[in-house]
Amino acid sequence: MSIISQIIGYPLGWIMWLIYQICHNYVFSIVIFTLITKIIMLPLSLKTQKSTASMQALQPKLEKLKKQYANNQEKYNEETMKLYSEEGINPMASCWPTLIQFPILYGIFDVVYRPITHIIRIDSDIIDAAKEIVLNSTTYGAEKHFQIRPEMYIVQAVNDPQYVSLFADSKFSELVEKVRDFAAHSTLFGVDMSLTPTLSPDVWNKSAIVLAMIPLLSGVFQVIMSVYSQRRQKKMNPGASSQASGMNFMFYVMPVISVWIAFSYPAAIGFYWASSSFFSLVQQIILNKFYTPEYVAKVIEKDKRKRKNKKKQGVMERYQQLLAEQQGTQNGGSRKNTITAAARVSDDDDDGNTEVKLSKSKQKEYERMLIREARRRQAEKYGDEFIDDDDD
């Protein structure tokens, strides 16, 4: 995590610090920071959405191939890859944006989990000293998640009257002052977000209820996201519903796990997860409204035309190069270049992947050139003298 925090966490930490300087409220800062990070990762989300929608649009053709080659797996795989190539779809394209998002997410978590480093900005030596005190002299040090994210527990300890004397040393004066100011501006409905939620508080007062609601809301948003995604997938591809049934377990277990983890950390972390889940849900709804089956069909067709035009343009460029090399040959250049260029253009035409439309004059010139080259090769093969009628 140290490498990730230095490469990604610190730049994002400056963003979080700037937001906090403007609004001076940690809860609002988390909301704004979450929104900004969603915007930063929007291009990756768009690529994933486009790839997923393209694959969904291709499902009927894939199902047809599956039925057609049900008894020939090798032929099915071959035709499937051919279909992907014709449609210009990479089945792994949706994976890359997701993989790229992981280090960014780790950097985001680092910012949220380390407010003393990224927002309060205390020297690391002072943070390490405070960590040792909290670890060895408080009940917070016994928390099983302390070693993973100690700064949230340092905030709790500094604001706990029971342990205030542990930070009496003058070297902690700046830490104590800034942490207390930070805690005063880290409340939601008057509830301190550095506290850890629990389902068994000493008394069910306002603070206990608000704290308990944060992890639960995080899980609720994730469940809604899972249900919405499943319904969307079923609508786009009804045949895949049975195949996806095995994923139902994970769809509903993961939110439960996240709720359990959120009850183990200070509430600010659960609040970030709830905010992130909410914005993800909103983003997914908007993208699905935009990436309709009709729109996806248009995008696929547009991409096909672009690839076709690009291939045509490439062949035309090689054709122009061929004519230039031929001119050089007529002026005393090497005929070997002409043969090589003609072979390149001929190979492109023989593949059947590119349809080249030339003007009648260029087509005739191209055909005469090929005939000349064929005659010259024939003469060389039998040791005859080749006379180029077109040479000056």
mmCIF file of C-alpha atoms in Angstrom:
data_model
loop_
_atom_site.group_PDB
_atom_site.id
_atom_site.type_symbol
_atom_site.label_atom_id
_atom_site.label_comp_id
_atom_site.label_asym_id
_atom_site.label_seq_id
_atom_site.Cartn_x
_atom_site.Cartn_y
_atom_site.Cartn_z
ATOM 1 C CA MET A 1 0.000 0.000 0.000
ATOM 2 C CA SER A 2 2.906 2.392 0.616
ATOM 3 C CA ILE A 3 3.836 2.533 -3.080
ATOM 4 C CA ILE A 4 0.218 3.015 -4.117
ATOM 5 C CA SER A 5 -0.301 5.724 -1.507
ATOM 6 C CA GLN A 6 2.773 7.619 -2.717
ATOM 7 C CA ILE A 7 1.949 7.333 -6.415
ATOM 8 C CA ILE A 8 -1.835 7.739 -6.284
ATOM 9 C CA GLY A 9 -2.829 8.478 -2.689
ATOM 10 C CA TYR A 10 -0.828 11.676 -2.303
ATOM 11 C CA PRO A 11 -2.093 13.403 -5.486
ATOM 12 C CA LEU A 12 -5.653 12.501 -4.501
ATOM 13 C CA GLY A 13 -4.810 13.604 -0.961
ATOM 14 C CA TRP A 14 -4.022 17.098 -2.254
ATOM 15 C CA ILE A 15 -7.458 17.164 -3.889
ATOM 16 C CA MET A 16 -9.088 16.132 -0.617
ATOM 17 C CA TRP A 17 -7.057 18.708 1.322
ATOM 18 C CA LEU A 18 -8.094 21.466 -1.087
ATOM 19 C CA ILE A 19 -11.766 20.479 -0.797
ATOM 20 C CA TYR A 20 -11.502 20.501 2.998
ATOM 21 C CA GLN A 21 -9.874 23.930 2.960
ATOM 22 C CA ILE A 22 -12.836 25.261 0.968
ATOM 23 C CA CYS A 23 -15.768 23.713 2.843
ATOM 24 C CA HIS A 24 -13.993 22.972 6.169
ATOM 25 C CA ASN A 25 -16.272 20.022 6.862
ATOM 26 C CA TYR A 26 -15.002 16.469 6.601
ATOM 27 C CA VAL A 27 -18.394 14.915 5.785
ATOM 28 C CA PHE A 28 -19.082 17.339 2.936
ATOM 29 C CA SER A 29 -15.484 16.909 1.782
ATOM 30 C CA ILE A 30 -16.013 13.144 1.494
ATOM 31 C CA VAL A 31 -19.147 13.673 -0.617
ATOM 32 C CA ILE A 32 -17.434 16.175 -2.951
ATOM 33 C CA PHE A 33 -14.259 14.064 -3.097
ATOM 34 C CA THR A 34 -16.285 10.967 -4.011
ATOM 35 C CA LEU A 35 -18.056 12.872 -6.781
ATOM 36 C CA ILE A 36 -14.772 14.210 -8.174
ATOM 37 C CA THR A 37 -13.134 10.770 -8.178
ATOM 38 C CA LYS A 38 -16.173 9.377 -10.007
ATOM 39 C CA ILE A 39 -15.722 12.087 -12.632
ATOM 40 C CA ILE A 40 -11.993 11.282 -12.885
ATOM 41 C CA MET A 41 -12.785 7.625 -13.524
ATOM 42 C CA LEU A 42 -15.707 8.393 -15.854
ATOM 43 C CA PRO A 43 -13.717 7.746 -19.082
ATOM 44 C CA LEU A 44 -12.863 4.257 -17.791
ATOM 45 C CA SER A 45 -16.489 3.716 -16.812
ATOM 46 C CA LEU A 46 -17.603 4.778 -20.288
ATOM 47 C CA LYS A 47 -15.217 2.316 -21.930
ATOM 48 C CA THR A 48 -16.467 -0.461 -19.678
ATOM 49 C CA GLN A 49 -20.096 0.447 -20.341
ATOM 50 C CA LYS A 50 -19.556 0.569 -24.107
ATOM 51 C CA SER A 51 -17.770 -2.773 -24.142
ATOM 52 C CA THR A 52 -20.403 -4.403 -21.933
ATOM 53 C CA ALA A 53 -23.252 -3.038 -24.048
ATOM 54 C CA SER A 54 -21.540 -4.200 -27.246
ATOM 55 C CA MET A 55 -21.131 -7.700 -25.848
ATOM 56 C CA GLN A 56 -24.785 -7.750 -24.790
ATOM 57 C CA ALA A 57 -25.853 -6.666 -28.269
ATOM 58 C CA LEU A 58 -23.775 -9.503 -29.718
ATOM 59 C CA GLN A 59 -25.339 -12.189 -27.500
ATOM 60 C CA PRO A 60 -28.068 -13.250 -29.993
ATOM 61 C CA LYS A 61 -25.439 -13.997 -32.645
ATOM 62 C CA LEU A 62 -23.303 -15.836 -30.107
ATOM 63 C CA GLU A 63 -26.290 -17.924 -29.021
ATOM 64 C CA LYS A 64 -26.977 -18.774 -32.657
ATOM 65 C CA LEU A 65 -23.371 -19.937 -33.128
ATOM 66 C CA LYS A 66 -23.572 -21.951 -29.924
ATOM 67 C CA LYS A 67 -26.608 -23.847 -31.199
ATOM 68 C CA GLN A 68 -25.175 -24.235 -34.695
ATOM 69 C CA TYR A 69 -21.888 -25.728 -33.474
ATOM 70 C CA ALA A 70 -23.137 -27.422 -30.328
ATOM 71 C CA ASN A 71 -21.223 -30.616 -31.212
ATOM 72 C CA ASN A 72 -18.072 -28.958 -32.487
ATOM 73 C CA GLN A 73 -16.405 -26.850 -29.817
ATOM 74 C CA GLU A 74 -13.340 -26.096 -31.924
ATOM 75 C CA LYS A 75 -15.435 -24.772 -34.806
ATOM 76 C CA TYR A 76 -17.570 -22.798 -32.356
ATOM 77 C CA ASN A 77 -14.480 -21.111 -30.889
ATOM 78 C CA GLU A 78 -13.181 -20.363 -34.388
ATOM 79 C CA GLU A 79 -16.473 -18.821 -35.538
ATOM 80 C CA THR A 80 -16.794 -16.885 -32.286
ATOM 81 C CA MET A 81 -13.397 -15.261 -32.720
ATOM 82 C CA LYS A 82 -14.248 -14.553 -36.353
ATOM 83 C CA LEU A 83 -17.468 -12.855 -35.237
ATOM 84 C CA TYR A 84 -15.572 -10.752 -32.686
ATOM 85 C CA SER A 85 -13.154 -9.700 -35.427
ATOM 86 C CA GLU A 86 -15.929 -8.807 -37.872
ATOM 87 C CA GLU A 87 -17.796 -6.792 -35.258
ATOM 88 C CA GLY A 88 -14.607 -5.143 -33.991
ATOM 89 C CA ILE A 89 -15.257 -6.242 -30.407
ATOM 90 C CA ASN A 90 -12.621 -7.314 -27.922
ATOM 91 C CA PRO A 91 -14.271 -9.607 -25.333
ATOM 92 C CA MET A 92 -11.589 -8.620 -22.804
ATOM 93 C CA ALA A 93 -11.989 -4.873 -23.371
ATOM 94 C CA SER A 94 -14.286 -4.417 -20.369
ATOM 95 C CA CYS A 95 -11.698 -6.010 -18.069
ATOM 96 C CA TRP A 96 -8.887 -3.525 -18.651
ATOM 97 C CA PRO A 97 -10.718 -0.409 -17.408
ATOM 98 C CA THR A 98 -11.798 -2.363 -14.343
ATOM 99 C CA LEU A 99 -8.234 -3.473 -13.628
ATOM 100 C CA ILE A 100 -6.972 0.086 -14.063
ATOM 101 C CA GLN A 101 -9.554 1.310 -11.555
ATOM 102 C CA PHE A 102 -8.207 -0.917 -8.773
ATOM 103 C CA PRO A 103 -5.015 1.073 -8.022
ATOM 104 C CA ILE A 104 -7.053 4.291 -8.209
ATOM 105 C CA LEU A 105 -9.519 2.872 -5.681
ATOM 106 C CA TYR A 106 -6.646 1.915 -3.382
ATOM 107 C CA GLY A 107 -5.412 5.497 -3.602
ATOM 108 C CA ILE A 108 -8.910 6.768 -2.720
ATOM 109 C CA PHE A 109 -9.119 4.436 0.269
ATOM 110 C CA ASP A 110 -5.718 5.657 1.407
ATOM 111 C CA VAL A 111 -6.973 9.262 1.408
ATOM 112 C CA VAL A 112 -10.098 8.404 3.401
ATOM 113 C CA TYR A 113 -8.296 6.116 5.838
ATOM 114 C CA ARG A 114 -5.451 8.567 6.576
ATOM 115 C CA PRO A 115 -6.966 11.983 7.376
ATOM 116 C CA ILE A 116 -4.052 13.001 9.618
ATOM 117 C CA THR A 117 -1.616 12.559 6.726
ATOM 118 C CA HIS A 118 -3.696 13.926 3.861
ATOM 119 C CA ILE A 119 -5.977 16.524 5.491
ATOM 120 C CA ILE A 120 -4.478 17.607 8.817
ATOM 121 C CA ARG A 121 -0.969 17.166 7.408
ATOM 122 C CA ILE A 122 1.105 16.276 10.441
ATOM 123 C CA ASP A 123 4.701 15.049 10.097
ATOM 124 C CA SER A 124 5.021 11.288 9.768
ATOM 125 C CA ASP A 125 7.380 11.106 12.807
ATOM 126 C CA ILE A 126 4.692 12.598 15.066
ATOM 127 C CA ILE A 127 2.065 10.258 13.587
ATOM 128 C CA ASP A 128 4.301 7.238 14.258
ATOM 129 C CA ALA A 129 4.875 8.357 17.858
ATOM 130 C CA ALA A 130 1.128 8.839 18.390
ATOM 131 C CA LYS A 131 0.500 5.431 16.850
ATOM 132 C CA GLU A 132 2.815 3.767 19.379
ATOM 133 C CA ILE A 133 1.071 5.514 22.273
ATOM 134 C CA VAL A 134 -2.410 4.526 21.083
ATOM 135 C CA LEU A 135 -1.280 0.984 20.356
ATOM 136 C CA ASN A 136 0.307 0.377 23.759
ATOM 137 C CA SER A 137 -1.731 2.545 26.142
ATOM 138 C CA THR A 138 -5.360 2.579 24.943
ATOM 139 C CA THR A 139 -8.193 0.176 24.202
ATOM 140 C CA TYR A 140 -8.128 1.367 20.602
ATOM 141 C CA GLY A 141 -4.821 -0.396 20.099
ATOM 142 C CA ALA A 142 -6.565 -3.709 20.719
ATOM 143 C CA GLU A 143 -8.922 -3.185 17.760
ATOM 144 C CA LYS A 144 -8.274 -5.893 15.167
ATOM 145 C CA HIS A 145 -8.197 -3.313 12.349
ATOM 146 C CA PHE A 146 -5.861 -0.900 14.137
ATOM 147 C CA GLN A 147 -2.711 -1.889 12.247
ATOM 148 C CA ILE A 148 -4.491 -1.517 8.896
ATOM 149 C CA ARG A 149 -5.842 2.011 9.436
ATOM 150 C CA PRO A 150 -4.428 3.477 12.690
ATOM 151 C CA GLU A 151 -5.026 7.178 11.961
ATOM 152 C CA MET A 152 -8.776 6.952 12.483
ATOM 153 C CA TYR A 153 -8.153 5.445 15.921
ATOM 154 C CA ILE A 154 -5.582 8.127 16.737
ATOM 155 C CA VAL A 155 -8.298 10.724 16.076
ATOM 156 C CA GLN A 156 -10.590 8.899 18.506
ATOM 157 C CA ALA A 157 -7.901 8.605 21.183
ATOM 158 C CA VAL A 158 -6.866 12.265 20.990
ATOM 159 C CA ASN A 159 -10.503 13.296 21.520
ATOM 160 C CA ASP A 160 -11.122 10.773 24.296
ATOM 161 C CA PRO A 161 -10.886 12.463 27.784
ATOM 162 C CA GLN A 162 -9.718 9.138 29.174
ATOM 163 C CA TYR A 163 -6.459 9.331 27.213
ATOM 164 C CA VAL A 164 -5.870 13.067 26.910
ATOM 165 C CA SER A 165 -2.930 12.928 29.306
ATOM 166 C CA LEU A 166 -1.038 10.566 26.960
ATOM 167 C CA PHE A 167 -0.500 13.444 24.540
ATOM 168 C CA ALA A 168 0.683 16.028 27.072
ATOM 169 C CA ASP A 169 4.175 16.134 25.549
ATOM 170 C CA SER A 170 4.772 19.400 23.696
ATOM 171 C CA LYS A 171 5.665 17.565 20.492
ATOM 172 C CA PHE A 172 2.002 16.517 20.241
ATOM 173 C CA SER A 173 0.619 20.027 20.715
ATOM 174 C CA GLU A 174 0.067 20.655 16.999
ATOM 175 C CA LEU A 175 -1.402 17.175 16.534
ATOM 176 C CA VAL A 176 -3.855 17.612 19.421
ATOM 177 C CA GLU A 177 -4.946 21.073 18.298
ATOM 178 C CA LYS A 178 -5.504 20.115 14.655
ATOM 179 C CA VAL A 179 -7.126 16.761 15.417
ATOM 180 C CA ARG A 180 -9.622 18.363 17.782
ATOM 181 C CA ASP A 181 -10.463 21.028 15.206
ATOM 182 C CA PHE A 182 -10.797 18.289 12.592
ATOM 183 C CA ALA A 183 -13.118 16.264 14.843
ATOM 184 C CA ALA A 184 -15.259 19.335 15.476
ATOM 185 C CA HIS A 185 -15.801 19.608 11.717
ATOM 186 C CA SER A 186 -16.298 15.870 11.139
ATOM 187 C CA THR A 187 -19.888 15.479 12.223
ATOM 188 C CA LEU A 188 -23.062 14.318 10.495
ATOM 189 C CA PHE A 189 -26.230 15.566 12.181
ATOM 190 C CA GLY A 190 -24.020 16.405 15.149
ATOM 191 C CA VAL A 191 -22.556 12.875 15.354
ATOM 192 C CA ASP A 192 -18.790 12.403 15.380
ATOM 193 C CA MET A 193 -17.718 10.420 12.277
ATOM 194 C CA SER A 194 -14.565 9.204 13.992
ATOM 195 C CA LEU A 195 -16.687 6.932 16.208
ATOM 196 C CA THR A 196 -17.214 3.287 15.278
ATOM 197 C CA PRO A 197 -20.793 2.119 14.590
ATOM 198 C CA THR A 198 -22.253 -0.750 16.609
ATOM 199 C CA LEU A 199 -25.518 -2.685 16.782
ATOM 200 C CA SER A 200 -25.224 -3.092 20.534
ATOM 201 C CA PRO A 201 -24.666 0.406 22.008
ATOM 202 C CA ASP A 202 -25.061 1.174 25.688
ATOM 203 C CA VAL A 203 -28.097 3.255 24.782
ATOM 204 C CA TRP A 204 -29.965 3.803 21.532
ATOM 205 C CA ASN A 205 -29.688 7.569 21.334
ATOM 206 C CA LYS A 206 -29.384 9.848 18.291
ATOM 207 C CA SER A 207 -25.664 9.201 17.921
ATOM 208 C CA ALA A 208 -26.040 5.413 18.028
ATOM 209 C CA ILE A 209 -28.863 5.443 15.467
ATOM 210 C CA VAL A 210 -27.022 7.701 12.996
ATOM 211 C CA LEU A 211 -23.842 5.650 13.306
ATOM 212 C CA ALA A 212 -25.701 2.364 12.759
ATOM 213 C CA MET A 213 -27.557 3.733 9.731
ATOM 214 C CA ILE A 214 -24.351 4.528 7.823
ATOM 215 C CA PRO A 215 -23.152 0.912 7.251
ATOM 216 C CA LEU A 216 -26.738 -0.212 6.621
ATOM 217 C CA LEU A 217 -27.215 2.469 3.940
ATOM 218 C CA SER A 218 -23.967 1.377 2.323
ATOM 219 C CA GLY A 219 -25.309 -2.182 2.066
ATOM 220 C CA VAL A 220 -28.742 -1.054 0.866
ATOM 221 C CA PHE A 221 -27.255 0.978 -1.995
ATOM 222 C CA GLN A 222 -25.126 -1.987 -3.044
ATOM 223 C CA VAL A 223 -28.118 -4.351 -3.005
ATOM 224 C CA ILE A 224 -30.126 -1.894 -5.114
ATOM 225 C CA MET A 225 -27.181 -1.689 -7.510
ATOM 226 C CA SER A 226 -27.043 -5.499 -7.787
ATOM 227 C CA VAL A 227 -30.792 -5.846 -8.383
ATOM 228 C CA TYR A 228 -30.769 -3.054 -10.941
ATOM 229 C CA SER A 229 -27.795 -4.585 -12.796
ATOM 230 C CA GLN A 230 -29.431 -8.010 -12.902
ATOM 231 C CA ARG A 231 -32.687 -6.637 -14.263
ATOM 232 C CA ARG A 232 -30.816 -4.609 -16.834
ATOM 233 C CA GLN A 233 -28.849 -7.663 -17.952
ATOM 234 C CA LYS A 234 -32.019 -9.765 -18.159
ATOM 235 C CA LYS A 235 -33.710 -7.099 -20.274
ATOM 236 C CA MET A 236 -30.741 -6.775 -22.633
ATOM 237 C CA ASN A 237 -30.087 -10.509 -22.847
ATOM 238 C CA PRO A 238 -32.905 -12.743 -21.557
ATOM 239 C CA GLY A 239 -30.997 -15.890 -22.467
ATOM 240 C CA ALA A 240 -28.184 -15.063 -20.067
ATOM 241 C CA SER A 241 -30.400 -15.051 -16.967
ATOM 242 C CA SER A 242 -29.897 -18.742 -16.310
ATOM 243 C CA GLN A 243 -26.146 -18.436 -16.824
ATOM 244 C CA ALA A 244 -25.974 -15.566 -14.349
ATOM 245 C CA SER A 245 -27.931 -17.391 -11.660
ATOM 246 C CA GLY A 246 -24.705 -18.620 -10.148
ATOM 247 C CA MET A 247 -23.659 -15.006 -9.564
ATOM 248 C CA ASN A 248 -26.737 -14.187 -7.474
ATOM 249 C CA PHE A 249 -25.015 -15.475 -4.367
ATOM 250 C CA MET A 250 -22.101 -13.060 -4.776
ATOM 251 C CA PHE A 251 -24.429 -10.163 -5.635
ATOM 252 C CA TYR A 252 -26.110 -10.386 -2.252
ATOM 253 C CA VAL A 253 -23.283 -11.675 -0.082
ATOM 254 C CA MET A 254 -20.834 -8.898 -0.973
ATOM 255 C CA PRO A 255 -23.114 -6.110 0.378
ATOM 256 C CA VAL A 256 -23.492 -8.082 3.609
ATOM 257 C CA ILE A 257 -19.713 -8.402 3.901
ATOM 258 C CA SER A 258 -19.246 -4.675 3.273
ATOM 259 C CA VAL A 259 -21.811 -3.867 5.976
ATOM 260 C CA TRP A 260 -19.981 -6.123 8.416
ATOM 261 C CA ILE A 261 -16.666 -4.399 7.608
ATOM 262 C CA ALA A 262 -18.258 -0.937 7.921
ATOM 263 C CA PHE A 263 -19.331 -1.823 11.474
ATOM 264 C CA SER A 264 -15.670 -2.549 12.247
ATOM 265 C CA TYR A 265 -14.246 0.818 11.173
ATOM 266 C CA PRO A 266 -14.890 4.444 12.196
ATOM 267 C CA ALA A 267 -18.078 5.805 10.634
ATOM 268 C CA ALA A 268 -16.259 8.099 8.180
ATOM 269 C CA ILE A 269 -15.126 5.043 6.216
ATOM 270 C CA GLY A 270 -18.635 3.597 6.034
ATOM 271 C CA PHE A 271 -19.931 7.018 5.016
ATOM 272 C CA TYR A 272 -17.482 7.087 2.120
ATOM 273 C CA TRP A 273 -18.621 3.611 1.023
ATOM 274 C CA ALA A 274 -22.265 4.701 1.229
ATOM 275 C CA SER A 275 -21.520 7.844 -0.803
ATOM 276 C CA SER A 276 -19.538 5.886 -3.364
ATOM 277 C CA SER A 277 -22.295 3.253 -3.714
ATOM 278 C CA PHE A 278 -24.929 5.954 -4.151
ATOM 279 C CA PHE A 279 -22.989 7.824 -6.857
ATOM 280 C CA SER A 280 -22.170 4.519 -8.590
ATOM 281 C CA LEU A 281 -25.868 3.670 -8.680
ATOM 282 C CA VAL A 282 -26.777 7.075 -10.119
ATOM 283 C CA GLN A 283 -23.971 6.858 -12.666
ATOM 284 C CA GLN A 284 -25.054 3.376 -13.765
ATOM 285 C CA ILE A 285 -28.666 4.476 -14.243
ATOM 286 C CA ILE A 286 -27.582 7.468 -16.354
ATOM 287 C CA LEU A 287 -25.194 5.407 -18.491
ATOM 288 C CA ASN A 288 -27.817 2.718 -19.082
ATOM 289 C CA LYS A 289 -30.283 5.379 -20.199
ATOM 290 C CA PHE A 290 -27.668 6.625 -22.636
ATOM 291 C CA TYR A 291 -26.396 3.241 -23.888
ATOM 292 C CA THR A 292 -29.686 1.926 -25.225
ATOM 293 C CA PRO A 293 -29.692 -1.085 -27.624
ATOM 294 C CA GLU A 294 -30.431 1.303 -30.506
ATOM 295 C CA TYR A 295 -27.530 3.564 -29.599
ATOM 296 C CA VAL A 296 -25.164 0.608 -29.179
ATOM 297 C CA ALA A 297 -26.160 -0.693 -32.634
ATOM 298 C CA LYS A 298 -25.353 2.709 -34.139
ATOM 299 C CA VAL A 299 -21.980 2.837 -32.358
ATOM 300 C CA ILE A 300 -21.055 -0.651 -33.580
ATOM 301 C CA GLU A 301 -22.007 0.231 -37.166
ATOM 302 C CA LYS A 302 -20.061 3.502 -36.946
ATOM 303 C CA ASP A 303 -16.973 1.667 -35.681
ATOM 304 C CA LYS A 304 -17.273 -0.782 -38.568
ATOM 305 C CA ARG A 305 -17.301 2.061 -41.087
ATOM 306 C CA LYS A 306 -14.300 3.684 -39.423
ATOM 307 C CA ARG A 307 -12.289 0.447 -39.582
ATOM 308 C CA LYS A 308 -13.294 -0.118 -43.205
ATOM 309 C CA ASN A 309 -12.370 3.426 -44.216
ATOM 310 C CA LYS A 310 -9.090 3.157 -42.352
ATOM 311 C CA LYS A 311 -8.220 -0.028 -44.244
ATOM 312 C CA LYS A 312 -9.156 1.592 -47.544
ATOM 313 C CA GLN A 313 -7.058 4.618 -46.730
ATOM 314 C CA GLY A 314 -4.103 2.410 -45.829
ATOM 315 C CA VAL A 315 -4.322 0.497 -49.114
ATOM 316 C CA MET A 316 -4.660 3.716 -51.095
ATOM 317 C CA GLU A 317 -1.550 5.073 -49.405
ATOM 318 C CA ARG A 318 0.342 1.910 -50.339
ATOM 319 C CA TYR A 319 -0.980 2.219 -53.881
ATOM 320 C CA GLN A 320 0.293 5.792 -54.144
ATOM 321 C CA GLN A 321 3.631 4.630 -52.785
ATOM 322 C CA LEU A 322 3.660 1.893 -55.410
ATOM 323 C CA LEU A 323 3.127 4.415 -58.189
ATOM 324 C CA ALA A 324 5.955 6.569 -56.817
ATOM 325 C CA GLU A 325 8.296 3.577 -56.680
ATOM 326 C CA GLN A 326 7.283 2.599 -60.206
ATOM 327 C CA GLN A 327 8.120 6.104 -61.409
ATOM 328 C CA GLY A 328 11.474 5.771 -59.708
ATOM 329 C CA THR A 329 12.041 2.497 -61.528
ATOM 330 C CA GLN A 330 11.279 4.079 -64.886
ATOM 331 C CA ASN A 331 13.849 6.772 -64.072
ATOM 332 C CA GLY A 332 16.574 4.220 -63.409
ATOM 333 C CA GLY A 333 15.596 3.046 -59.935
ATOM 334 C CA SER A 334 15.502 -0.539 -58.735
ATOM 335 C CA ARG A 335 12.682 -2.734 -60.049
ATOM 336 C CA LYS A 336 12.904 -4.773 -56.853
ATOM 337 C CA ASN A 337 11.069 -2.037 -54.958
ATOM 338 C CA THR A 338 8.267 -2.163 -57.523
ATOM 339 C CA ILE A 339 7.893 -5.908 -57.122
ATOM 340 C CA THR A 340 7.827 -5.610 -53.319
ATOM 341 C CA ALA A 341 5.262 -2.820 -53.362
ATOM 342 C CA ALA A 342 3.097 -4.659 -55.892
ATOM 343 C CA ALA A 343 3.187 -7.754 -53.723
ATOM 344 C CA ARG A 344 2.096 -5.731 -50.658
ATOM 345 C CA VAL A 345 -0.890 -4.247 -52.462
ATOM 346 C CA SER A 346 -1.739 -7.582 -54.059
ATOM 347 C CA ASP A 347 -1.646 -9.307 -50.654
ATOM 348 C CA ASP A 348 -4.051 -6.743 -49.225
ATOM 349 C CA ASP A 349 -6.451 -7.300 -52.099
ATOM 350 C CA ASP A 350 -6.226 -11.101 -51.890
ATOM 351 C CA ASP A 351 -7.105 -11.203 -48.182
ATOM 352 C CA GLY A 352 -10.696 -10.295 -48.933
ATOM 353 C CA ASN A 353 -10.741 -7.972 -45.914
ATOM 354 C CA THR A 354 -10.423 -4.739 -47.853
ATOM 355 C CA GLU A 355 -12.504 -3.471 -50.720
ATOM 356 C CA VAL A 356 -10.494 -0.940 -52.756
ATOM 357 C CA LYS A 357 -12.286 1.216 -55.294
ATOM 358 C CA LEU A 358 -9.971 2.952 -57.771
ATOM 359 C CA SER A 359 -10.751 5.239 -60.648
ATOM 360 C CA LYS A 360 -10.783 3.623 -64.104
ATOM 361 C CA SER A 361 -7.540 5.306 -65.127
ATOM 362 C CA LYS A 362 -5.734 4.230 -61.957
ATOM 363 C CA GLN A 363 -7.168 0.746 -62.243
ATOM 364 C CA LYS A 364 -5.872 0.409 -65.825
ATOM 365 C CA GLU A 365 -2.482 1.795 -64.803
ATOM 366 C CA TYR A 366 -2.320 -0.657 -61.931
ATOM 367 C CA GLU A 367 -3.258 -3.579 -64.206
ATOM 368 C CA ARG A 368 -0.630 -2.573 -66.814
ATOM 369 C CA MET A 369 1.970 -2.448 -64.076
ATOM 370 C CA LEU A 370 1.088 -5.941 -62.869
ATOM 371 C CA ILE A 371 1.213 -7.273 -66.444
ATOM 372 C CA ARG A 372 4.658 -5.701 -66.968
ATOM 373 C CA GLU A 373 5.941 -7.239 -63.748
ATOM 374 C CA ALA A 374 4.548 -10.636 -64.734
ATOM 375 C CA ARG A 375 6.227 -10.404 -68.148
ATOM 376 C CA ARG A 376 9.518 -9.352 -66.613
ATOM 377 C CA ARG A 377 9.459 -12.243 -64.108
ATOM 378 C CA GLN A 378 8.626 -14.669 -66.920
ATOM 379 C CA ALA A 379 11.556 -13.371 -68.983
ATOM 380 C CA GLU A 380 13.939 -13.671 -66.025
ATOM 381 C CA LYS A 381 12.726 -17.211 -65.366
ATOM 382 C CA TYR A 382 13.580 -18.411 -68.896
ATOM 383 C CA GLY A 383 16.607 -16.180 -69.462
ATOM 384 C CA ASP A 384 14.938 -14.102 -72.144
ATOM 385 C CA GLU A 385 15.483 -10.413 -72.707
ATOM 386 C CA PHE A 386 12.717 -8.263 -71.321
ATOM 387 C CA ILE A 387 11.779 -5.123 -73.260
ATOM 388 C CA ASP A 388 9.577 -2.672 -71.380
ATOM 389 C CA ASP A 389 7.338 -1.083 -73.979
ATOM 390 C CA ASP A 390 6.378 1.703 -71.561
ATOM 391 C CA ASP A 391 9.977 2.805 -70.918
ATOM 392 C CA ASP A 392 11.027 5.999 -72.600
#
